[in-house]
Amino acid sequence: MLKRIPVILTVAILALLLPTLGFTDSYKKEYKMSVVVGPKLPWGEGATHFADLVRERTDGRINIKVYTSSSLMAGKQTNEFLLHRQGVADFCFASTINWSTTIKPLNLFNLPFFFPDYAALDAITQGEVGAELEGMLHKKGVSVLAWGENGFREITNSKHAITKPEDMEGMKIRVVGTPIFIDTMKALGANPVNMNWGDAQVAFQQGVVDGQENPVVAIEIPVKIWQFHQYATIWRYVIDPLMLTVNNKVMASFTPEDQETIRQAAIEAAEKQRGIVRKGLIAPDLSALETLRSNGMEVTELDAATRNQFRAKTAAVYEKWTEVIGEDLVVKAEAAIKAAE
Ligand code: X2X
């Protein structure tokens, strides 16, 4: 019996030491993931799903904590990319909008009335243009693991139905602090006010603004936008993809097996999240619009001809921002979208 004690002790000491001798030595106790919105929205849930998959599949060696509601950047959502690059956030599930102030080519997705449908979006994110954007981000220190989705951004307001461009005249609309949105709203005759998402929700409540634009399933239904706004117009003026990303230095610190696990988890989580936010928005299943209606909203769906009137009114914005984005990239995207028709 006495002889066995040293054996047991040796085994116990070895067991304690083993993790510190192995590769996990360089792993952090906690990795931080940034998300702009709250945990209960599909966007926040997608991030949590990713973190859970990674934790399970690495037996807890990679522990990602999701910081929702812009908490890693004190509310200032357009700072997210810089903080990610610096390593304040190891991972992000981020909107292209919030990064487009820093990474100008991401304004491709903000071009007014450019993306007609989901096929067009998929042709970009899953095609050559998406790969080019991923390459640009990689050079700046960040890798895109998968594309998720916030969705097509649809306008809601408390004043009157928007059925034609003139209906936008003088309307006070909350937008993200991204210059192209200010240009687009001004071109439509509206009065844009930029605000972070956290402040925006208070502003809707207090009626400080007349309207806002956000995706129906991903944001408007979960925040019950009908509490503040009676009118919605489905105009698909801007698409808002999400990118599930990792800081390059952080990714390089993982073993190749763990990198692969992370990649796979990102693809699965993003695909699931995309499915959730598209549900009810593609004919014949337009149940998401029914949800708005059954909560008392008047929903206007623009036909192609009317949408073209809005597009014509914002043509100068398209032209100005094509230069900022890079004409080559916009021409490539135009061709890919045409091919996807
Ligand atoms: O601020 C917004 O409107 C939101 C939540 O959709 C984004 O982060 C782009």
Coordinates of C-alpha atoms and ligand atoms in Angstrom, one line a residue:
M1 CA 0.0 0.0 0.0
L2 CA 2.7 2.4 1.1
K3 CA 4.7 1.6 -2.0
R4 CA 1.8 2.6 -4.2
I5 CA 1.6 6.2 -3.0
P6 CA 4.6 7.5 -4.9
V7 CA 3.1 6.0 -8.1
I8 CA -0.2 7.7 -7.5
L9 CA 1.5 11.0 -6.7
T10 CA 3.6 10.8 -9.9
V11 CA 0.5 10.1 -12.0
A12 CA -1.3 13.0 -10.3
I13 CA 1.6 15.4 -10.9
L14 CA 2.0 14.3 -14.5
A15 CA -1.8 14.8 -15.0
L16 CA -1.5 18.3 -13.7
L17 CA 1.6 19.1 -15.8
L18 CA 0.5 17.5 -19.1
P19 CA -1.7 20.4 -20.4
T20 CA 1.1 22.9 -19.7
L21 CA 3.7 20.7 -21.6
G22 CA 1.5 20.4 -24.7
F23 CA 0.5 22.8 -27.4
T24 CA -2.5 24.1 -25.5
D25 CA 0.1 26.0 -23.4
S26 CA -0.2 28.9 -25.7
Y27 CA -4.0 28.9 -25.7
K28 CA -5.8 31.6 -23.8
K29 CA -8.3 30.8 -21.1
E30 CA -10.9 32.9 -22.9
Y31 CA -11.3 34.1 -26.5
K32 CA -13.5 37.1 -27.0
M33 CA -16.1 37.4 -29.8
S34 CA -17.8 40.6 -30.6
V35 CA -21.4 41.1 -31.7
V36 CA -23.2 44.4 -32.2
V37 CA -26.7 43.3 -31.3
G38 CA -28.2 41.5 -28.3
P39 CA -27.9 37.8 -27.5
K40 CA -31.6 36.9 -28.3
L41 CA -31.5 38.1 -31.9
P42 CA -30.6 35.4 -34.6
W43 CA -27.3 37.2 -35.1
G44 CA -26.4 36.9 -31.4
E45 CA -27.7 33.3 -31.4
G46 CA -25.5 32.4 -34.4
A47 CA -22.4 33.6 -32.6
T48 CA -23.3 31.6 -29.5
H49 CA -24.0 28.5 -31.6
F50 CA -20.5 28.9 -33.2
A51 CA -18.9 29.3 -29.8
D52 CA -20.7 26.2 -28.4
L53 CA -19.7 24.1 -31.4
V54 CA -16.0 25.1 -31.0
R55 CA -16.1 24.4 -27.2
E56 CA -17.7 21.0 -27.6
R57 CA -15.4 19.9 -30.5
T58 CA -12.2 21.0 -28.8
D59 CA -13.2 19.5 -25.5
G60 CA -13.2 22.9 -23.9
R61 CA -9.6 23.8 -25.0
I62 CA -11.0 26.7 -27.1
N63 CA -13.4 28.7 -25.0
I64 CA -15.0 31.6 -26.8
K65 CA -17.1 34.1 -24.9
V66 CA -19.6 36.1 -26.9
Y67 CA -19.7 39.8 -26.0
T68 CA -23.1 41.0 -27.3
S69 CA -24.6 44.5 -27.6
S70 CA -21.3 46.2 -28.8
S71 CA -19.9 45.7 -25.3
L72 CA -16.3 45.3 -26.4
M73 CA -16.4 48.7 -28.1
A74 CA -18.4 50.8 -25.7
G75 CA -21.3 50.9 -28.1
K76 CA -19.5 52.4 -31.0
Q77 CA -20.1 49.8 -33.7
T78 CA -18.1 51.4 -36.5
N79 CA -14.9 50.8 -34.3
E80 CA -15.4 47.1 -34.4
F81 CA -12.9 46.3 -37.2
L82 CA -10.1 48.3 -35.6
L83 CA -10.6 46.6 -32.3
H84 CA -10.7 43.2 -34.0
R85 CA -7.5 43.9 -35.9
Q86 CA -5.8 45.0 -32.6
G87 CA -6.9 41.7 -31.0
V88 CA -9.4 43.3 -28.5
A89 CA -11.9 40.9 -30.2
D90 CA -10.4 37.6 -31.2
F91 CA -13.5 36.7 -33.2
C92 CA -16.4 38.7 -34.6
F93 CA -19.8 38.0 -36.2
A94 CA -19.9 41.3 -37.9
S95 CA -22.0 43.3 -40.4
T96 CA -20.2 44.6 -43.5
I97 CA -22.0 48.0 -42.8
N98 CA -20.1 48.5 -39.5
W99 CA -16.7 47.7 -41.1
S100 CA -17.3 49.7 -44.3
T101 CA -16.2 52.9 -42.8
T102 CA -12.7 51.3 -42.4
I103 CA -12.7 48.9 -45.3
K104 CA -14.1 50.9 -48.1
P105 CA -14.8 48.1 -50.7
L106 CA -17.3 46.6 -48.2
N107 CA -19.5 49.5 -49.3
L108 CA -20.3 47.3 -52.3
F109 CA -23.2 45.8 -50.2
N110 CA -24.4 49.3 -49.3
L111 CA -24.8 50.5 -52.9
P112 CA -28.5 51.6 -53.1
F113 CA -30.9 49.2 -54.9
F114 CA -28.1 47.1 -56.2
F115 CA -28.9 43.6 -55.0
P116 CA -32.2 42.4 -56.4
D117 CA -32.5 39.1 -54.5
Y118 CA -30.7 36.4 -52.5
A119 CA -29.4 34.7 -55.6
A120 CA -27.5 37.9 -56.4
L121 CA -26.1 38.1 -52.8
D122 CA -25.0 34.4 -52.9
A123 CA -23.3 34.9 -56.3
I124 CA -21.2 37.6 -54.6
T125 CA -20.4 36.2 -51.2
Q126 CA -19.8 32.6 -52.5
G127 CA -18.0 33.8 -55.7
E128 CA -15.0 35.6 -57.0
V129 CA -16.0 39.0 -55.6
G130 CA -16.4 37.5 -52.1
A131 CA -13.0 35.9 -52.4
E132 CA -11.5 39.2 -53.4
L133 CA -13.0 40.9 -50.4
E134 CA -11.8 38.1 -48.1
G135 CA -8.3 38.6 -49.6
M136 CA -8.4 42.3 -48.7
L137 CA -9.5 41.6 -45.2
H138 CA -6.8 38.9 -44.8
K139 CA -4.1 41.4 -45.7
K140 CA -5.4 43.7 -43.0
G141 CA -5.2 41.0 -40.4
V142 CA -8.5 39.3 -40.3
S143 CA -9.8 36.1 -41.9
V144 CA -13.4 35.5 -43.0
L145 CA -14.4 32.0 -41.9
A146 CA -18.0 32.1 -43.2
W147 CA -20.7 34.4 -44.4
G148 CA -23.9 34.8 -42.4
E149 CA -26.7 37.3 -42.8
N150 CA -28.5 40.2 -41.3
G151 CA -30.6 40.5 -44.5
F152 CA -32.2 43.0 -46.8
R153 CA -32.8 46.2 -45.0
E154 CA -36.4 47.4 -45.1
I155 CA -37.7 50.8 -44.0
T156 CA -40.3 51.3 -41.2
N157 CA -41.7 54.6 -40.0
S158 CA -44.4 56.2 -37.8
K159 CA -45.7 58.9 -40.3
H160 CA -47.2 57.4 -43.4
A161 CA -46.8 54.7 -46.0
I162 CA -43.8 54.9 -48.3
T163 CA -45.0 53.9 -51.8
K164 CA -43.0 56.3 -54.0
P165 CA -39.7 58.2 -53.6
E166 CA -41.5 61.5 -52.7
D167 CA -42.9 59.9 -49.6
M168 CA -39.4 60.0 -48.1
E169 CA -39.4 63.8 -48.2
G170 CA -38.3 65.3 -44.9
M171 CA -38.6 62.1 -43.0
K172 CA -36.1 61.8 -40.1
I173 CA -34.5 58.4 -40.4
R174 CA -32.0 56.8 -38.1
V175 CA -29.0 55.2 -39.9
V176 CA -25.7 53.7 -38.8
G177 CA -22.8 56.2 -38.8
T178 CA -21.7 55.1 -42.3
P179 CA -21.4 57.9 -44.8
I180 CA -23.0 56.2 -47.8
F181 CA -26.3 55.8 -45.8
I182 CA -26.3 59.6 -45.2
D183 CA -25.8 60.1 -49.0
T184 CA -28.6 57.7 -49.9
M185 CA -31.1 59.1 -47.5
K186 CA -30.4 62.7 -48.5
A187 CA -30.7 61.7 -52.2
L188 CA -34.2 60.5 -51.4
G189 CA -35.0 63.8 -49.7
A190 CA -35.0 62.3 -46.2
N191 CA -33.3 63.7 -43.1
P192 CA -30.8 61.0 -41.9
V193 CA -29.6 60.9 -38.3
N194 CA -26.7 58.6 -37.4
M195 CA -26.9 56.7 -34.2
N196 CA -25.4 53.6 -32.7
W197 CA -27.8 50.6 -32.4
G198 CA -28.0 50.9 -28.6
D199 CA -29.1 54.5 -28.7
A200 CA -31.3 53.9 -31.7
Q201 CA -33.7 51.6 -29.8
V202 CA -34.2 54.3 -27.2
A203 CA -34.8 56.9 -30.0
F204 CA -37.5 54.7 -31.6
Q205 CA -39.2 54.5 -28.2
Q206 CA -39.1 58.2 -27.6
G207 CA -40.1 59.1 -31.2
V208 CA -36.9 61.1 -31.6
V209 CA -36.8 59.8 -35.2
D210 CA -39.7 59.0 -37.6
G211 CA -38.2 55.8 -39.0
Q212 CA -35.4 53.4 -39.4
E213 CA -34.2 50.6 -41.8
N214 CA -33.2 47.1 -40.7
P215 CA -33.9 43.5 -41.8
V216 CA -37.4 42.1 -41.0
V217 CA -36.7 38.7 -39.5
A218 CA -33.2 39.4 -38.0
I219 CA -34.1 42.7 -36.3
E220 CA -37.6 44.2 -36.9
I221 CA -39.6 41.2 -35.6
P222 CA -37.4 40.4 -32.6
V223 CA -37.4 44.1 -31.4
K224 CA -41.2 44.3 -32.1
I225 CA -40.8 47.4 -34.3
W226 CA -44.6 47.7 -34.5
Q227 CA -44.5 49.1 -31.0
F228 CA -43.0 52.3 -32.6
H229 CA -43.8 52.2 -36.3
Q230 CA -47.0 51.5 -38.2
Y231 CA -45.6 51.5 -41.7
A232 CA -43.2 49.1 -43.4
T233 CA -41.9 49.2 -47.0
I234 CA -40.2 46.2 -48.5
W235 CA -37.9 47.9 -50.9
R236 CA -34.7 45.8 -50.6
Y237 CA -32.6 48.9 -50.9
V238 CA -29.4 47.5 -49.2
I239 CA -28.2 44.0 -48.4
D240 CA -26.5 43.4 -45.1
P241 CA -24.3 40.2 -45.0
L242 CA -22.5 39.1 -41.8
M243 CA -19.0 37.9 -41.7
L244 CA -17.8 35.3 -39.1
T245 CA -14.2 36.2 -38.6
V246 CA -11.0 35.5 -36.6
N247 CA -7.9 37.7 -36.1
N248 CA -5.1 36.2 -38.2
K249 CA -2.6 36.0 -35.3
V250 CA -5.1 34.3 -33.1
M251 CA -5.9 31.8 -35.8
A252 CA -2.2 31.1 -36.3
S253 CA -1.8 30.3 -32.6
F254 CA -4.1 27.2 -33.0
T255 CA -3.0 23.7 -34.2
P256 CA -4.0 22.9 -37.8
E257 CA -6.6 20.4 -36.4
D258 CA -8.1 23.1 -34.2
Q259 CA -8.1 25.6 -37.1
E260 CA -10.1 23.1 -39.2
T261 CA -12.5 22.6 -36.3
I262 CA -13.0 26.3 -36.1
R263 CA -13.5 26.7 -39.8
Q264 CA -16.1 23.9 -40.0
A265 CA -18.0 25.2 -36.9
A266 CA -18.1 28.7 -38.6
I267 CA -19.5 27.3 -41.8
E268 CA -22.2 25.3 -40.0
A269 CA -23.2 28.1 -37.6
A270 CA -23.4 30.7 -40.4
E271 CA -25.4 28.5 -42.7
K272 CA -27.9 27.8 -40.0
Q273 CA -28.1 31.4 -39.1
R274 CA -28.7 32.4 -42.8
G275 CA -31.5 29.9 -43.1
I276 CA -33.2 31.4 -40.0
V277 CA -33.2 35.0 -41.1
R278 CA -34.4 34.2 -44.7
K279 CA -37.4 32.2 -43.5
G280 CA -40.7 33.9 -44.3
L281 CA -39.1 36.4 -46.7
I282 CA -39.0 34.3 -50.0
A283 CA -42.2 33.8 -52.0
P284 CA -44.3 31.7 -51.7
D285 CA -43.5 31.8 -47.9
L286 CA -43.9 35.4 -46.9
S287 CA -45.0 34.6 -43.4
A288 CA -42.6 37.2 -42.0
L289 CA -44.5 40.0 -43.7
E290 CA -47.7 38.5 -42.3
T291 CA -46.2 38.8 -38.8
L292 CA -45.7 42.5 -39.4
R293 CA -49.3 42.8 -40.7
S294 CA -50.9 40.8 -37.9
N295 CA -49.2 43.1 -35.5
G296 CA -51.0 46.1 -37.0
M297 CA -48.4 47.3 -39.6
E298 CA -49.3 48.4 -43.1
V299 CA -46.8 46.7 -45.3
T300 CA -46.0 48.0 -48.8
E301 CA -44.2 45.8 -51.2
L302 CA -42.6 47.7 -54.0
D303 CA -42.9 46.3 -57.5
A304 CA -39.9 46.3 -59.9
A305 CA -41.0 49.5 -61.7
T306 CA -41.4 51.5 -58.5
R307 CA -38.1 50.2 -57.1
N308 CA -36.5 51.4 -60.2
Q309 CA -37.8 54.9 -59.5
F310 CA -36.0 54.8 -56.1
R311 CA -32.9 53.5 -57.9
A312 CA -33.0 56.3 -60.4
K313 CA -33.2 58.9 -57.6
T314 CA -30.1 57.5 -55.9
A315 CA -28.1 57.0 -59.1
A316 CA -25.6 59.7 -58.2
V317 CA -24.8 57.9 -54.9
Y318 CA -24.2 54.7 -56.8
E319 CA -21.8 56.5 -59.1
K320 CA -19.9 58.4 -56.3
W321 CA -19.5 55.3 -54.2
T322 CA -18.4 53.1 -57.2
E323 CA -15.3 55.2 -57.2
V324 CA -14.7 54.7 -53.5
I325 CA -15.3 51.0 -53.7
G326 CA -13.2 50.5 -56.8
E327 CA -14.7 50.4 -60.3
D328 CA -13.2 47.0 -61.1
L329 CA -14.8 45.4 -58.2
V330 CA -18.2 47.0 -58.9
V331 CA -18.1 45.9 -62.6
K332 CA -17.2 42.4 -61.5
A333 CA -20.1 42.3 -59.1
E334 CA -22.5 43.7 -61.7
A335 CA -21.5 40.9 -64.1
A336 CA -21.9 38.2 -61.4
I337 CA -25.3 39.5 -60.4
K338 CA -26.4 39.5 -64.1
A339 CA -25.2 36.0 -64.5
A340 CA -27.2 34.9 -61.4
E341 CA -30.5 36.2 -62.8
Ligands
X2X1 O1 -27.2 49.2 -36.3 C1 -27.9 48.5 -37.1 O2 -28.8 49.0 -37.7 C2 -27.6 47.1 -37.2 C3 -27.8 46.4 -35.9 O3 -28.4 46.5 -38.2 C4 -26.1 47.0 -37.6 O4 -25.2 46.7 -36.8 C5 -25.7 47.3 -39.0

